[in-house]
XYZ file of C-alpha atoms in Angstrom:
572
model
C 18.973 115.693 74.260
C 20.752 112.586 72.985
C 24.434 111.853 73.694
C 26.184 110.645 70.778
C 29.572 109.122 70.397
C 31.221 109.610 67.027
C 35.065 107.995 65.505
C 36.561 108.164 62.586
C 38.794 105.513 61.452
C 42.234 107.416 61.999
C 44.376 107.991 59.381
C 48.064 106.298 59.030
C 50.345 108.646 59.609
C 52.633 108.360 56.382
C 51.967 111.057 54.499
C 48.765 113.151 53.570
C 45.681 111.484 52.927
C 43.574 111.500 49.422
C 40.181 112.626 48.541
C 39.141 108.949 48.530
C 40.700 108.574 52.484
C 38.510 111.730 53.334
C 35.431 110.517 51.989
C 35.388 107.088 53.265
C 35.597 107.857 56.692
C 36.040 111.443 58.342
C 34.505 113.849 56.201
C 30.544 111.800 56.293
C 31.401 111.143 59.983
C 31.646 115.003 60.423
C 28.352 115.430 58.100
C 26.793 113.222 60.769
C 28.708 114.826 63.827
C 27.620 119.079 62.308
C 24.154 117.821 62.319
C 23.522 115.901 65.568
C 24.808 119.439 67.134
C 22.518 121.094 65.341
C 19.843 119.099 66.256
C 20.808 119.510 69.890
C 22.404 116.647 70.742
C 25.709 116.392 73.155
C 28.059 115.000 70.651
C 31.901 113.892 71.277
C 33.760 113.465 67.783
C 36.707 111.936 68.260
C 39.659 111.412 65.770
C 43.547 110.675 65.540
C 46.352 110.001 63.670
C 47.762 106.266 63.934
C 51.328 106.259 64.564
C 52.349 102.488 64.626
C 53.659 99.743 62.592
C 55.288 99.092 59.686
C 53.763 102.412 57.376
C 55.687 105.115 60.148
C 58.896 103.284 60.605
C 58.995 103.321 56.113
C 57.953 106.365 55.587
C 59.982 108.057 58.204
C 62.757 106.302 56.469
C 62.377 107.557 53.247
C 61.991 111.373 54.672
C 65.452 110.448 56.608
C 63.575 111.315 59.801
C 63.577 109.737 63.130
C 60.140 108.135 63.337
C 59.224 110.071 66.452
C 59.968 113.177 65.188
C 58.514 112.112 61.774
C 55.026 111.259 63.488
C 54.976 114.103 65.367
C 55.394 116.549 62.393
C 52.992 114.900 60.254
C 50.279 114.713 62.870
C 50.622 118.746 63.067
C 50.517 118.137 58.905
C 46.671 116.127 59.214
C 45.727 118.273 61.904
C 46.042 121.690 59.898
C 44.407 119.509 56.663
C 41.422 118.432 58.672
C 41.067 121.986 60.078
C 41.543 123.318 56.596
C 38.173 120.809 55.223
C 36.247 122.154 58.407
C 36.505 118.904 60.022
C 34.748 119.559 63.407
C 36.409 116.848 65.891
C 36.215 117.581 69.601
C 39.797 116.293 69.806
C 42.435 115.002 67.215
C 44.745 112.287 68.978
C 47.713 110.321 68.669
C 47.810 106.644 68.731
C 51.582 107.357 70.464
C 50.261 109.028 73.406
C 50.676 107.684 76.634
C 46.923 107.636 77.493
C 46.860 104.732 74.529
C 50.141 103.412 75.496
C 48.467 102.465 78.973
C 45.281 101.747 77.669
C 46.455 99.312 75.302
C 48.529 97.422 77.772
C 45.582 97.502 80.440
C 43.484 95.607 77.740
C 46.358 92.976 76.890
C 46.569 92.435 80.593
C 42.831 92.041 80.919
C 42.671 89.476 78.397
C 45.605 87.781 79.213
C 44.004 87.279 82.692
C 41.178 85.696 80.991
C 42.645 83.337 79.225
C 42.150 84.917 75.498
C 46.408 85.011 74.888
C 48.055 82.550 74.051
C 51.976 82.600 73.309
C 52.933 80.982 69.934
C 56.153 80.300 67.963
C 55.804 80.824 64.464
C 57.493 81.027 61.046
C 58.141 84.512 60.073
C 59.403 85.785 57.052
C 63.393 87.326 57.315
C 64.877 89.375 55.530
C 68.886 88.654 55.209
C 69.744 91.564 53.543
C 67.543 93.943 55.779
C 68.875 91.851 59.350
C 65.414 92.047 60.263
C 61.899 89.934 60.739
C 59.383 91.242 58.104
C 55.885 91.485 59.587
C 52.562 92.249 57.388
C 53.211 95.429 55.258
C 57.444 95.126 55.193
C 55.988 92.300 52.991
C 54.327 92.168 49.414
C 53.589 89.682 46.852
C 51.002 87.865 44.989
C 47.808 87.094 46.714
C 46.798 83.929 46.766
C 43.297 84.160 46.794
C 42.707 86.266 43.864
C 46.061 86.482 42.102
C 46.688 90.691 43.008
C 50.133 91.083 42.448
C 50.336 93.875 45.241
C 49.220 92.074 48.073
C 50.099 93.264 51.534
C 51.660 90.944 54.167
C 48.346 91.390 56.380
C 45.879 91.832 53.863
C 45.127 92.019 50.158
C 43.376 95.427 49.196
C 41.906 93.920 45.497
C 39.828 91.111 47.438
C 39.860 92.258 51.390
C 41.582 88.901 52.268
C 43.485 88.893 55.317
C 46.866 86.659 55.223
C 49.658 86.398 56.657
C 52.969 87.280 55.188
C 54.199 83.724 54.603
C 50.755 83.337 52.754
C 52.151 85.429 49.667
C 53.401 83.808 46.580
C 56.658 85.667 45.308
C 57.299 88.041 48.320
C 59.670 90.541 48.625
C 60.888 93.258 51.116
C 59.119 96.986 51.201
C 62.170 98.421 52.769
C 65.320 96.824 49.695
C 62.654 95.293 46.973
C 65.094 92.313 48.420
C 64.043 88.632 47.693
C 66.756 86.925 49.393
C 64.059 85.573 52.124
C 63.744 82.807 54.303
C 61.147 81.514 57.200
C 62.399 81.707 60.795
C 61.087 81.491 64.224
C 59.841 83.654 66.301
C 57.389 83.780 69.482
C 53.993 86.436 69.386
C 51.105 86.521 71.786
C 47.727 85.566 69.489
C 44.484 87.187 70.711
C 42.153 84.336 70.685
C 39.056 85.453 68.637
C 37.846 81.783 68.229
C 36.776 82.089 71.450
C 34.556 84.533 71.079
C 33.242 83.748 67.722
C 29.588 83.014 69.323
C 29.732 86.064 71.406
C 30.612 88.288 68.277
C 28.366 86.491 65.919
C 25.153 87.427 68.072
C 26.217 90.874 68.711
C 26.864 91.219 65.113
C 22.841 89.684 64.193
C 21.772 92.060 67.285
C 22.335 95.007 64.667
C 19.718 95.034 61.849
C 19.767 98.534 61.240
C 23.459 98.512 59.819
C 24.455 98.756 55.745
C 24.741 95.405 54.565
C 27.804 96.525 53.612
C 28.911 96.141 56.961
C 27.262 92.747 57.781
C 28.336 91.037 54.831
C 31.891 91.798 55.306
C 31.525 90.560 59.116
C 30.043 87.911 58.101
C 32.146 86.814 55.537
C 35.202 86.822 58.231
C 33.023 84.754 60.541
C 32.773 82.081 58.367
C 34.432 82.318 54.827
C 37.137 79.325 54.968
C 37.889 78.321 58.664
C 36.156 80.483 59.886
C 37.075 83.704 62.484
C 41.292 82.848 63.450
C 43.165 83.841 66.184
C 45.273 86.814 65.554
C 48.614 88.059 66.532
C 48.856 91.191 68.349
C 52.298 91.580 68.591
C 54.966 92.503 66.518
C 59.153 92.227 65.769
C 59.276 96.309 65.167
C 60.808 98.860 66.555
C 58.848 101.265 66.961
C 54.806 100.926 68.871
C 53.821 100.074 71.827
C 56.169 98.069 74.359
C 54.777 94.672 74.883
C 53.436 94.698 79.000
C 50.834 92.827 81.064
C 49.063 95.968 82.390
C 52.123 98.034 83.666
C 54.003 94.974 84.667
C 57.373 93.318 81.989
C 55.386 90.410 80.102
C 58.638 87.618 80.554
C 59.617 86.379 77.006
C 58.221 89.726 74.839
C 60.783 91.684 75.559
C 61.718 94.198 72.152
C 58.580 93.254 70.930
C 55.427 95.913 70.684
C 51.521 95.580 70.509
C 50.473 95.421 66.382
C 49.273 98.515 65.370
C 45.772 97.210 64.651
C 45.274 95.982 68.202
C 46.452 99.545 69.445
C 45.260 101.712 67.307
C 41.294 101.297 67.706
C 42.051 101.368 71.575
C 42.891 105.216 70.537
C 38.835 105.863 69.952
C 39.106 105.333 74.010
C 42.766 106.771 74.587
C 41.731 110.298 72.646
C 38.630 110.966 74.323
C 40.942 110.424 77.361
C 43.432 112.732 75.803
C 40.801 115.636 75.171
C 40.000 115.239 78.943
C 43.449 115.825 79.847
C 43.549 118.890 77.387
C 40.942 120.496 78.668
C 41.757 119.867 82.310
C 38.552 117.234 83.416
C 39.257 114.228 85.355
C 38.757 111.415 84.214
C 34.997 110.801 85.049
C 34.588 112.684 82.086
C 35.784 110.969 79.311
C 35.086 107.904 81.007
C 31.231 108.813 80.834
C 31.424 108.295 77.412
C 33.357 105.027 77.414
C 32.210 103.029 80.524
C 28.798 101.888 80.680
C 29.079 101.786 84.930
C 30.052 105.143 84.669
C 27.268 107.252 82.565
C 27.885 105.602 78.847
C 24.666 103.001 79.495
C 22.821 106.237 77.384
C 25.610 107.146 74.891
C 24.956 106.249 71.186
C 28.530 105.093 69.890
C 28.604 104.945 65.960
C 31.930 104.531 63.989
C 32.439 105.574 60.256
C 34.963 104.047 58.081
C 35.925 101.768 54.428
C 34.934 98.940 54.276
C 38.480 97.690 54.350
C 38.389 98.777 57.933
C 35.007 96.752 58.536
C 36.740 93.230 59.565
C 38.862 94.829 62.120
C 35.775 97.346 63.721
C 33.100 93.951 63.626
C 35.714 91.360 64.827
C 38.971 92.404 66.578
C 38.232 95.568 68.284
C 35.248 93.998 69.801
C 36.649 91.090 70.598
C 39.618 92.833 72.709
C 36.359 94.777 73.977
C 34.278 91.692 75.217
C 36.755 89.654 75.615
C 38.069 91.933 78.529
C 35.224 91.879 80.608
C 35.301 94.959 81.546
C 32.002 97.582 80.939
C 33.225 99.155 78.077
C 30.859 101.132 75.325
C 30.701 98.456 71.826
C 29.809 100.349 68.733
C 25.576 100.928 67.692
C 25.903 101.838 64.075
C 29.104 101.286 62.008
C 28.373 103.213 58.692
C 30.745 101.803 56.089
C 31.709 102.947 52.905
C 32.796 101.576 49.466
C 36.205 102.644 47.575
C 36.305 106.426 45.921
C 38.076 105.989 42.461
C 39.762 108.328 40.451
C 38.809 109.421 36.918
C 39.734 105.602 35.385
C 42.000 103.913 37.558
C 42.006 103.431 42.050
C 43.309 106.678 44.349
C 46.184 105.117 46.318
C 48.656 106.991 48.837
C 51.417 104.525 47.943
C 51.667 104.664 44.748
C 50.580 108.622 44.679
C 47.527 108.334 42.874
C 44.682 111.160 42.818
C 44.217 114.501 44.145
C 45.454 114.812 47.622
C 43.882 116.733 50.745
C 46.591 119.624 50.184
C 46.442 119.115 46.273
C 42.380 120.210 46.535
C 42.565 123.181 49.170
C 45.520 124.680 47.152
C 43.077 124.941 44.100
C 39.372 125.557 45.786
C 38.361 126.398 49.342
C 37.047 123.521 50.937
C 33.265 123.647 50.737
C 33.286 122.611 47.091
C 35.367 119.559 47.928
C 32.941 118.683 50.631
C 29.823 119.432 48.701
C 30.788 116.989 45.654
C 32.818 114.349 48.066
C 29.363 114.350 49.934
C 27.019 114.290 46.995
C 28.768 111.013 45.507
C 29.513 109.326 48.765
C 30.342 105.631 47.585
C 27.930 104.089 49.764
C 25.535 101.671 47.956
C 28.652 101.087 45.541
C 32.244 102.221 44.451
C 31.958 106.081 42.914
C 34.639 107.820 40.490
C 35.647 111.441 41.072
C 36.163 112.960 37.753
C 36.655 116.396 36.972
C 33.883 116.945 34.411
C 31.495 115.623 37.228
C 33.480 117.512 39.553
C 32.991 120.985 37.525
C 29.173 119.760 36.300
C 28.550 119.541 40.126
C 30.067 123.007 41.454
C 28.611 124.647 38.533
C 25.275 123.837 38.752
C 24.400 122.594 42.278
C 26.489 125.525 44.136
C 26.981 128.449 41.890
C 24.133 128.418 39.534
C 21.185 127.136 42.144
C 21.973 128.405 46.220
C 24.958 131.170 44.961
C 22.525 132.701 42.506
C 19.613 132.510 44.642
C 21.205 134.286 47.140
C 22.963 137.150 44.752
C 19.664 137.388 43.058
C 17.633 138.106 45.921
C 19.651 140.210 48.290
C 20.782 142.036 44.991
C 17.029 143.272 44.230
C 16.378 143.896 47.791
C 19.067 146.170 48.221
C 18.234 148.027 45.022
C 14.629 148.117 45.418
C 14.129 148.438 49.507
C 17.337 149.246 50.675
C 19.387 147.037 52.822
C 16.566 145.540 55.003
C 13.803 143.659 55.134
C 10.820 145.169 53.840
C 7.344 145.388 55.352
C 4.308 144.914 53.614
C 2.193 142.476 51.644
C 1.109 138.546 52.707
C 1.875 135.435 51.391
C 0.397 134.346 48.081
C -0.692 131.049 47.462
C 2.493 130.657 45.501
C 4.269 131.410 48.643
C 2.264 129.076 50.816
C 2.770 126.046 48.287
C 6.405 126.668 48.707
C 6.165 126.687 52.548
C 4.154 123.038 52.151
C 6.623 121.646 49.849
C 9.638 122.599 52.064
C 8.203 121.612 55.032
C 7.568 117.482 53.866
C 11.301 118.270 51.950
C 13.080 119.807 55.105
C 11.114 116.697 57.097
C 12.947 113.773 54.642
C 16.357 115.576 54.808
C 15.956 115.467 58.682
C 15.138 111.461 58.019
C 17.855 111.369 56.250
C 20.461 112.623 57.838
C 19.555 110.556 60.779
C 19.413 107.706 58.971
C 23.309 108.404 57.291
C 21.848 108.256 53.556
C 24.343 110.914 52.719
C 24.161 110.940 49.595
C 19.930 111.280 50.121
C 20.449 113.874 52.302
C 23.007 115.693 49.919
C 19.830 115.214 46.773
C 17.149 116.536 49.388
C 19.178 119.400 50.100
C 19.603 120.337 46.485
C 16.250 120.094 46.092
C 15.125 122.868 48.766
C 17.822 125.017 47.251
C 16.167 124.351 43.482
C 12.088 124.906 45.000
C 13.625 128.701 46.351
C 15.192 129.146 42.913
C 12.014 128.128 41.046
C 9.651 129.972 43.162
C 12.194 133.309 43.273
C 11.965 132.532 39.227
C 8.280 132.231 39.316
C 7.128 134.583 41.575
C 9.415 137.151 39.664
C 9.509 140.403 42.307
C 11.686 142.398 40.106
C 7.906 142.373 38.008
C 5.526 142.741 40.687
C 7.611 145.843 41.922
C 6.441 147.767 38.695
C 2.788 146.758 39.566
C 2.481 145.912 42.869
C 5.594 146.650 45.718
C 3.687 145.322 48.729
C 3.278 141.493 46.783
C 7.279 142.316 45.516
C 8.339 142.922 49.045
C 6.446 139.616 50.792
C 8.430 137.384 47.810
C 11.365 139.082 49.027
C 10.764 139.066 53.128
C 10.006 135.253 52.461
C 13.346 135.111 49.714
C 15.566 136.474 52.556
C 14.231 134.164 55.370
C 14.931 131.793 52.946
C 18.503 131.940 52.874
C 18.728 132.245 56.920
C 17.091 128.641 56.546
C 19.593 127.516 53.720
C 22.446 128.511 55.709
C 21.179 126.398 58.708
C 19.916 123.197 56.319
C 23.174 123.358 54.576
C 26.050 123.968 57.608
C 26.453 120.272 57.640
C 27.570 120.182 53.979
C 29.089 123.615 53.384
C 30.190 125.538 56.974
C 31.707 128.024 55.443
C 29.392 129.111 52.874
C 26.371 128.662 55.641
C 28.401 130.865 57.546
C 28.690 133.519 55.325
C 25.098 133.568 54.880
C 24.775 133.870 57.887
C 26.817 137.231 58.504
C 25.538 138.402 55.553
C 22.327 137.922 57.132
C 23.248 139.921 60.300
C 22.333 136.638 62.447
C 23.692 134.377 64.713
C 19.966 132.291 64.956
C 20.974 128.807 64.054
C 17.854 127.316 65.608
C 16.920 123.895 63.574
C 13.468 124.462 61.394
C 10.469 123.195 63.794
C 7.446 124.806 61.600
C 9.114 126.005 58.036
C 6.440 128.984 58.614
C 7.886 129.660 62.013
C 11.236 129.404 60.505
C 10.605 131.590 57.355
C 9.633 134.382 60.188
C 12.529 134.353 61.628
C 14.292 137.528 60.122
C 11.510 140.592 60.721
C 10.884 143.458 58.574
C 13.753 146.183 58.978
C 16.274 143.597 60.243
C 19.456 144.321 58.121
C 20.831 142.602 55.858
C 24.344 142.533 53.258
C 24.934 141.483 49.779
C 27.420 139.307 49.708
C 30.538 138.868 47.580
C 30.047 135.711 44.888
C 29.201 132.424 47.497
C 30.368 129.890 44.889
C 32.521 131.096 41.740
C 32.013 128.633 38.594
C 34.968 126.701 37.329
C 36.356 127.111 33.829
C 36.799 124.805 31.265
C 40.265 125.922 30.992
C 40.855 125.439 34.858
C 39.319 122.225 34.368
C 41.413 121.120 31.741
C 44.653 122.462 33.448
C 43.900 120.128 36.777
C 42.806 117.471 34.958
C 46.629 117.289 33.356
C 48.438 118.730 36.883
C 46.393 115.630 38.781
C 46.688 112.608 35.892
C 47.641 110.050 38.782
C 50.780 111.228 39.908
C 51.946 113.210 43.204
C 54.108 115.779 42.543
C-alpha cells in the first residue's frame, strides 16, 4: 500500500467557481484521488478555499460584507458546491485559519534567518482618490508584453507574464475605475528566489515524468528575460496575514500582511494540519505526511492545477520550501492543465462568463458534469465546452451505451428469471473473447489512470462500457431464451457481473451512478478487478438483484436550446 499526497490548487474565495475552475484543478485531482483508494492506497486529499489579498477585500465590498464574515460564508458556499460534484477531499481548509496563520509566519522566519529576505523600498502605485496603495489585482491595464488590455497588476492572464503593477501601461483602480494615480514609496520584504535559482533549476530537470506543460512554463520563468526575480511577499492590505518573524513583531512591517501567494500554498501544509485538529490527532499525524524526518520520506506528494498556477507551484512555493531548510515534503508530479473555454469566447469569474458550479447542478445532477468535464480534460491543449458536445456526450456515452446496458439487461433478467441471478449454462466463446478483450482494456485504463491521461482513461472506459453493449447486442439472450435458456442465462449471469464491474471501473468518473449500480446490485464488493474472470464471478447464481430507475436520462434538443440561451456568457 502506497501513501499518496494529493492538493488541489484552492479556489479564491470571491464568488463561485466555473466549470473551467473545476476542471483545471479539483475535479481530475479527485479522479486521481477516487482511484488511488480504490486501488488501495492510503490517500490524504487535501483542499481549501484562499481567503487573502486583494480578490476578498473587493468582493466582500461589493456584497457590503465585512470580509471576515464574507469569507467565512462563502467558504460554507464552495464547501456545499464541492460536496454537491462528489468532490472526495479528506479535509476542505481555509487559508485564514490559524494553523496557516502560524505556519506562514514560521516559514518567513525561517527564511529570514537564512538570509533569503531582504527589506526593499519601492515605488508603488497610489491611488488618491481611494487613500490607499494599490498592490497587484487593485490594479489593471495594458500589458506590456503582449498588448492585453486586461492585464492584472501581478500577472497578465492572455500571455502568463508576471509584472508588477507599475509595469502596466494605462492603469487604473479595481476598487473606483479611478486614474488619478501616482508612484510612491513604500518598504516590502522580497523573498530572494535568485538565490535559489540553481537549487530549483535541478529539482525542476530531476522530474522527467511531468507534462511538458509543466516544464515549459518553469522553465520559461527560469530564464525568459532576466531570468527567475526576487519577489515580494508582503503586502499594503488590510486584510491577510500579519507580517511576523515566527511569532515575534518583524520592526518596520507593522500594518503590513504576508501576499496571498506566499500564504496561500503554505495552506496544502496548514489544512492537513487543520484536518488533524478536526479529527482530534496530534500533530504527528499530519506531520507524517508533510515532514520527511517524521514518516513523509515514503509519501508520494502530487499537486493538480492550470497552468496559470504552474510558475508559482515550480518556483515560489518551492523556493519558500528549500529555501527554509527545514525537511519538508516538495511536490513528485504536478499535473497541469490548459484553459477550458466556453462555446466561442474564455469562461471568466470576473467578468461572469460560462456556466457556473451552481448554474450546472441546478440543471443536471453532477455525474454528467463530471463525465463530460473529464472526457475533454484540456490537457494536451485548450478544450471548448459547448452544449451540442455537451448533449452529443451525455446522450451517447452515458444514456445510450452504460444506462441502456444496464436497463437492458437487468430488464430481461427480471422478466425472464426473476430477480436473481440465474444458474445454468457456460461461457461461449463469444463470452470468453469478451473476457480477453476486457481484461488487456481494464489493464490500459489501470495504466492510465496511474499515469493521469484523463482524458485516456475517460476513452478506455467508454470503451469497456461499448464491448458489454456489443456483446449484450450480439450475443442477443432475449433469442437464445426461445431456443436455448441455459446459453440465455450464462449471457445474462456474465451481463449482470458485468455491471458490478462497471460500477467499480467507473466510481472514479461517475460516484453516484457507480453507486447506484451498486445497490441495485445488492453489493457492497468494491474489490478492484485482479483476473476480469475472477471479477465477472463475483455475483453467484441466486444473488439478488433490482432494476433500476433510468441511470442517465437523455437531454432534449429543446432543453438544449433553452440553456444554451439562459448560459450565453452572462451570470445572472
Amino acid at each position: 500500500m502506497a501513501r499518496i499526497l494529493i492538493t488541489s490548487a484552492i479556489p479564491y474565495i470571491n464568488g463561485i467557481k466555473h466549470l473551467g475552475n473545476l476542471v483545471g484543478s479539483q475535479l481530475p485531482a479527485d479522479l486521481f484521488a477516487r482511484y488511488m483508494r480504490a486501488r488501495g492506497h492510503e490517500v490524504m486529499f487535501i483542499c481549501a478555499t484562499d481567503e487573502h489579498g486583494t480578490p476578498a477585500e473587493l468582493a466582500a465590498a461589493k456584497a457590503g460584507q465585512p470580509v471576515d464574515v464574507y469569507c467565512a460564508e462563502m467558504h460554507e458556499v464552495q464547501k456545499d458546491l464541492a460536496k454537491g460534484f462528489r468532490l472526495s477531499f479528506d479535509h476542505f481548509g481555509r487559508s485564514s485559519s490559524q494553523r496557516n496563520h502560524r505556519l506562514t509566519q514560521h516559514f518567513a522566519g525561517k527564511l529570514a534567518d537564512n538570509g533569503l529576505i531582504r527589506e526593499v523600498t519601492e515605488k508603488m502605485v497610489f491611488s488618491i482618490d481611494d487613500n490607499r496603495f494599490l498592490p497587484d489585482r487593485y490594479i489593471e491595464g495594458t500589458c506590456p508584453n503582449c498588448g492585453y488590455d486586461s492585464a492584472r497588476g501581478d500577472q497578465c492572464d492572455n500571455c502568463t507574464k508576471q509584472l508588477d503593477p507599475t509595469d502596466l501601461i494605462n492603469p487604473h483602480s479595481t476598487i473606483s475605475g479611478s486614474t488619478n494615480l501616482e508612484v510612491r514609496e513604500t518598504k516590502h520584504l522580497y523573498l530572494m528566489q535568485r538565490s535559489l535559482k540553481d537549487k530549483l533549476e535541478a529539482w525542476i530537470d530531476s522530474k522527467t515524468d511531468w507534462p511538458v506543460l509543466t516544464t515549459s512554463i518553469a522553465k520559461k520563468w527560469l530564464h525568459d528575460g532576466d531570468g527567475l526575480q526576487d519577489r515580494g511577499i508582503t503586502r499594503d492590505l488590510f486584510w491577510g496575514i500579519p507580517v511576523k518573524k515566527g511569532d515575534q513583531p518583524w520592526p518596520g512591517m507593522e500594518g503590513k500582511v504576508f501576499y496571498v501567494w506566499f500564504d496561500a500554498p503554505i495552506e496544502y501544509i496548514a489544512g492537513t494540519a487543520e484536518w488533524a485538529d478536526a479529527h482530534g490527532k496530534p500533530d504527528a499525524e499530519w506531520e507524517r505526511w508533510w515532514r520527511t524526518d517524521k514518516g513523509a520520506s515514503d509519501v508520494t506528494y502530487y499537486q493538480f492545477m492550470g497552468k496559470d498556477n504552474v510558475p508559482f507551484h515550480t518556483l515560489s512555493f518551492p523556493a519558500t520550501i528549500l529555501g527554509s531548510g527545514e525537511p519538508w515534503k516538495l511536490v513528485d508530479y504536478l499535473k497541469s492543465f490548459n484553459y477550458l473555454n466556453y462555446d466561442g469566447g474564455q469562461f471568466s469569474t470576473s467578468r461572469g462568463r460560462g456556466v457556473f458550479m451552481d448554474q450546472a447542478l441546478s440543471i443536471l445532477p453532477s455525474d454528467y458534469w463530471r463525465w463530460w468535464l473529464l472526457s475533454h480534460a484540456p490537457e494536451s491543449s485548450d478544450s471548448e465546452f459547448t452544449w451540442e458536445n455537451f448533449q452529443g456526450s451525455v446522450n451517447k456515452d452515458l444514456a445510450d451505451v452504460l444506462g441502456n446496458f444496464v436497463s437492458r439487461i437487468t430488464k430481461f433478467c427480471a422478466a425472464k428469471f426473476g430477480p436473481a441471478i440465474p444458474a445454468g449454462g457456460s461461457y461461449d466463446d463469444r463470452a470468453l473473447a469478451l473476457i480477453a478483450d476486457l481484461e488487456t482494456r481494464v489493464r490500459a485504463y489501470e495504466t492510465h489512470m496511474q499515469e493521469m491521461e484523463v482524458r485516456k482513461a475517460a476513452s478506455e472506459l467508454r470503451a469497456i462500457w461499448v464491448a458489454g453493449n456489443e456483446y449484450l447486442q450480439s450475443a442477443a439472450p432475449w433469442t437464445a431464451f426461445k431456443t436455448d435458456p441455459e446459453a440465455a442465462a450464462a449471457i445474462v449471469r456474465l451481463s449482470l457481473n458485468l455491471v458490478r464491474l462497471y460500477a467499480v471501473l467507473s466510481e472514479p468518473f461517475i460516484p453516484d451512478a457507480a453507486a447506484t449500480m451498486l445497490k441495485d446490485m445488492g453489493t457492497d464488493n468494491r474489490t478492484w478487478p485482479g483476473p476480469v474472470a475472477e471479477a465477472l464471478e463475483a455475483l453467484p447464481s441466486g444473488h439478488a438483484f433490482a432494476v433500476p430507475e433510468v441511470l442517465f436520462r437523455k437531454i432534449a434538443d429543446e432543453e438544449r436550446e433553452e440553456w444554451s440561451k439562459r448560459f450565453a456568457g452572462t451570470r445572472g
